[in-house]
Short mmCIF file of C-alpha atoms in Angstrom, two decimals:
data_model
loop_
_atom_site.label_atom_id
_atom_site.label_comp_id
_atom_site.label_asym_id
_atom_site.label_seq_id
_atom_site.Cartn_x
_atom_site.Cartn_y
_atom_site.Cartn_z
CA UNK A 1 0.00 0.00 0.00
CA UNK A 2 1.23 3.71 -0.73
CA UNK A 3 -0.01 6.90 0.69
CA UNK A 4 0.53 9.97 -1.22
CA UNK A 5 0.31 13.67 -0.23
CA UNK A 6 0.31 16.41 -2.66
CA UNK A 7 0.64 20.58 -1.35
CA UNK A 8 -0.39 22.76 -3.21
CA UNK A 9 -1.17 26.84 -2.88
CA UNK A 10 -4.14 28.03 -4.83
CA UNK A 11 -4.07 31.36 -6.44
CA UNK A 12 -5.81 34.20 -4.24
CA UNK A 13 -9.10 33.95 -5.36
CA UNK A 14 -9.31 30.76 -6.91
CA UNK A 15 -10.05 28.48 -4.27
CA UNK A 16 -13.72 27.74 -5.06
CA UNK A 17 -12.89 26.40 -8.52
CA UNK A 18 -10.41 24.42 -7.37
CA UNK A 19 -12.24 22.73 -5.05
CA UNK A 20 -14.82 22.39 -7.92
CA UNK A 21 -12.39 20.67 -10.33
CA UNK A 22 -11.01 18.74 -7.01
CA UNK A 23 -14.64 17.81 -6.66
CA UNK A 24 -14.98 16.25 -10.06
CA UNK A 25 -12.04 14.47 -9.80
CA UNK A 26 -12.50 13.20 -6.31
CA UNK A 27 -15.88 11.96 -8.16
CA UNK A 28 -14.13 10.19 -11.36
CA UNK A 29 -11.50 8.64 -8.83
CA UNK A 30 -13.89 6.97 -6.80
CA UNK A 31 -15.76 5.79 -9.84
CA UNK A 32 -13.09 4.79 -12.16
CA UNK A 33 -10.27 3.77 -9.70
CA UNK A 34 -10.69 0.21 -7.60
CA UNK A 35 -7.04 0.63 -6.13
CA UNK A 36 -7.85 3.69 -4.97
CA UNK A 37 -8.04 3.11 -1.27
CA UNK A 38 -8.36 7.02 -0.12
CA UNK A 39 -8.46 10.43 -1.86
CA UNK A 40 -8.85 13.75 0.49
CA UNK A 41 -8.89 17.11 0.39
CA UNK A 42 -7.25 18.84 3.32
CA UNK A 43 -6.60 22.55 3.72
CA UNK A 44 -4.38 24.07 5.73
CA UNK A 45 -6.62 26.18 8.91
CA UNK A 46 -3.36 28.37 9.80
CA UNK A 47 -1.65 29.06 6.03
CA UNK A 48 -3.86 30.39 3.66
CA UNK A 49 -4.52 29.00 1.08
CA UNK A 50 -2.39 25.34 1.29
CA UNK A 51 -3.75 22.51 0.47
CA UNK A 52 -3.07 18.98 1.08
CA UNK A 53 -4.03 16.04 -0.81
CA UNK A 54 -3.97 12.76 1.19
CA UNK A 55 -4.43 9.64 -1.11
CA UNK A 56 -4.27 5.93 -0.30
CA UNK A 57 -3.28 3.39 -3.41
CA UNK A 58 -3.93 -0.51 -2.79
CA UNK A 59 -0.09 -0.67 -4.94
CA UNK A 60 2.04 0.69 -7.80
CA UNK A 61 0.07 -0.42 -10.60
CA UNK A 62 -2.92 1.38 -8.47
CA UNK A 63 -1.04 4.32 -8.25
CA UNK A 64 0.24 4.11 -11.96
CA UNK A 65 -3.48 3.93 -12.99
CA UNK A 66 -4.23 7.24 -10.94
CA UNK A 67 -1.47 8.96 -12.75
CA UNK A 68 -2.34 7.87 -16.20
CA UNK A 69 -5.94 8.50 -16.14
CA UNK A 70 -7.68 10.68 -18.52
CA UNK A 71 -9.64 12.49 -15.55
CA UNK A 72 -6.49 12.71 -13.57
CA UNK A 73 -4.68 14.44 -16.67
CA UNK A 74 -7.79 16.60 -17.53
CA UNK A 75 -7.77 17.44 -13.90
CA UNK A 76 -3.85 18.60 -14.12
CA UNK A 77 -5.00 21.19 -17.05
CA UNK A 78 -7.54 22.37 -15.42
CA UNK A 79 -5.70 23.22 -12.43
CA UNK A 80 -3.41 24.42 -13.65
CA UNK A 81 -4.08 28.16 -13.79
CA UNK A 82 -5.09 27.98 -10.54
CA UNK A 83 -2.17 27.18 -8.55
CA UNK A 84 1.09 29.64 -7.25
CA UNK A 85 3.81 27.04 -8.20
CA UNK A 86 4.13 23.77 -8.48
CA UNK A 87 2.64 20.83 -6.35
CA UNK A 88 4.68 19.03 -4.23
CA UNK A 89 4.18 15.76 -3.80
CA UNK A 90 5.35 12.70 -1.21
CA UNK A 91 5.37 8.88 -1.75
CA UNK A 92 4.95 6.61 1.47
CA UNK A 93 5.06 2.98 2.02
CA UNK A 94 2.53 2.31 4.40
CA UNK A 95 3.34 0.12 7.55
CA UNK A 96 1.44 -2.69 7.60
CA UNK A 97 0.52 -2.85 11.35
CA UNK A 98 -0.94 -6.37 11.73
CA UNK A 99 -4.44 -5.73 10.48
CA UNK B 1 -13.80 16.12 9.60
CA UNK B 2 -9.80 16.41 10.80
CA UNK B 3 -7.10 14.81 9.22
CA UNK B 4 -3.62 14.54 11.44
CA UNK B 5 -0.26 14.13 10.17
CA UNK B 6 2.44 13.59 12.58
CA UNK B 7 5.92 13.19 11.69
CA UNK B 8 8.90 11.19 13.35
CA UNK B 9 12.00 10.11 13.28
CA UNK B 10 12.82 7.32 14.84
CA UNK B 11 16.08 6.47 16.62
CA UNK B 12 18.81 4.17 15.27
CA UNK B 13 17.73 0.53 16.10
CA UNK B 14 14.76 1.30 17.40
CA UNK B 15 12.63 0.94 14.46
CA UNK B 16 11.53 -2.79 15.13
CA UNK B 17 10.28 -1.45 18.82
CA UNK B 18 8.64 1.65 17.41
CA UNK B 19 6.61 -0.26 15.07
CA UNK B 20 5.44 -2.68 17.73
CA UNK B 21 4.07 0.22 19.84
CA UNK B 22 2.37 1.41 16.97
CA UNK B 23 0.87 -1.82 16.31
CA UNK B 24 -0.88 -2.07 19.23
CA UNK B 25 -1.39 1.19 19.60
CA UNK B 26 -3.70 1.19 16.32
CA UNK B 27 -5.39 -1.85 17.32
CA UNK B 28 -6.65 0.05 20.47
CA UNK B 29 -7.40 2.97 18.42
CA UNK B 30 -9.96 0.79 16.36
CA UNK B 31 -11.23 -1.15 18.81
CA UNK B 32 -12.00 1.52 20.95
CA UNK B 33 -12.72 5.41 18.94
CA UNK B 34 -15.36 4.93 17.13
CA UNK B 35 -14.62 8.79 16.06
CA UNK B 36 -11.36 7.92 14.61
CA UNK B 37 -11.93 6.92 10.90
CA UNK B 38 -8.37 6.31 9.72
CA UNK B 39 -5.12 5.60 11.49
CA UNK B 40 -2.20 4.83 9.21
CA UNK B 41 1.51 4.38 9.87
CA UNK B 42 4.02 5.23 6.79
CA UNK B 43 7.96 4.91 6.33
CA UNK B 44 9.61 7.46 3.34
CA UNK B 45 11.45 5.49 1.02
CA UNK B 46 14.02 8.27 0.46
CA UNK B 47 14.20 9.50 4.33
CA UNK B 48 15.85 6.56 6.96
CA UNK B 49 13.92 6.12 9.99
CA UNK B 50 11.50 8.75 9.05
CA UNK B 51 7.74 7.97 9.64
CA UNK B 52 4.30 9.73 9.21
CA UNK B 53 1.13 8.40 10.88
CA UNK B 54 -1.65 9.66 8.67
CA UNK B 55 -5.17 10.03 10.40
CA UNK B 56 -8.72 11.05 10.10
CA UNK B 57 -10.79 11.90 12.67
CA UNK B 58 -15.04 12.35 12.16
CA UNK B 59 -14.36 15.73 14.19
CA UNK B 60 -13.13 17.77 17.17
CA UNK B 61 -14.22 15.70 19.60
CA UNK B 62 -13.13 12.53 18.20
CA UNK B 63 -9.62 14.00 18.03
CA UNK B 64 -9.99 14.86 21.68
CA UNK B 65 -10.76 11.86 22.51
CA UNK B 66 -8.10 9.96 21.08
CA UNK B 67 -5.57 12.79 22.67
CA UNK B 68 -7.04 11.80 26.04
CA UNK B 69 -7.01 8.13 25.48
CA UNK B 70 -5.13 5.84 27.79
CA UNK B 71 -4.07 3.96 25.15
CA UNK B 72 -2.36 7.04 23.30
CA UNK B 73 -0.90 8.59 26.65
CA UNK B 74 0.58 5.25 27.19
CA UNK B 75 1.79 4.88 23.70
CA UNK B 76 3.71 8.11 24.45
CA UNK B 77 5.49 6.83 27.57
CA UNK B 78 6.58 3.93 24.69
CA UNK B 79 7.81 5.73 22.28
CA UNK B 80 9.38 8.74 23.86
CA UNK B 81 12.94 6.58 24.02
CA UNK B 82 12.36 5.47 20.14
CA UNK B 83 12.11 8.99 18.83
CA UNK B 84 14.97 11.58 17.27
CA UNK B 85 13.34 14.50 18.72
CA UNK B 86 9.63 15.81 19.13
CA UNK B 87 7.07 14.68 16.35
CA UNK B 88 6.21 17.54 14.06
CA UNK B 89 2.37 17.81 13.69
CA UNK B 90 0.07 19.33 11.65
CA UNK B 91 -3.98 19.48 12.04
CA UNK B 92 -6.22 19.39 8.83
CA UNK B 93 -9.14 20.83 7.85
CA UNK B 94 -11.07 18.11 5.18
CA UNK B 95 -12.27 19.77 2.32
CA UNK B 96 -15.97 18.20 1.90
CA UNK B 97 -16.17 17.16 -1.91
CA UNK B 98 -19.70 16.60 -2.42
CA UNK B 99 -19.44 12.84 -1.43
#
């Protein structure tokens, strides 16, 4: 299992349609992606304007899926214009703790 | 909903221990906070011996709870002579996405 977590800073002003095209993706991932294990929206409640992304992915291939998606790519376009720099983004093995 | 990330680095050696306190420590946490919705453990690939429990929480309260637990504060006592230094952690609003 990986977890994933993606920052981002949204343009001033352009935080409600990025949580719009977040929306639609969040939608499309849950329909389209069975490996998906997780995909949330955080934001930040002390920097403005920081977001986190904190995915779950049942394995690579799950996580190679995600990436290569056409809603995943559409969703990269679209935010595009709405973000101050690029994302960053962290790759974590998960633990497995006995479950 | 909250989502928690807390970040450690765990001492030299140690990480066998560490990971057995977190075991049980997240078996407690689901049998016994029903408010708690996710509890995950990761490892970075890149960074030796550093970790990042990822968790969701259905909301203040639940968080508190699981703060006050005896099964956290006890967890604590474990794990204070595994750790490099104080976690970092970071509280997250969740973005609701229409779900």
């Amino acid at each position: 299992m990986i977890a994933v977590i993606a920052e981002v800073r949204v343009k001033d002003g352009a935080e409600s349609d990025f949580v719009a095209v977040v929306e639609a993706l969040s939608r499309r991932v849950h329909e389209h992606e069975p490996g998906n294990l997780m995909y949330r929206l955080t934001r930040s409640p002390s920097e403005t304007r920081q977001y986190k992304f904190i995915e779950l992915y049942a394995d690579g291939a799950a996580l190679r899926a995600h990436g290569e998606s056409p809603h995943f790519r559409a969703s990269l376009d679209s935010m595009e214009g709405l973000l101050d720099g690029a994302p960053r983004i962290e790759y974590l093995d998960v633990v497995h703790l006995g479950e």
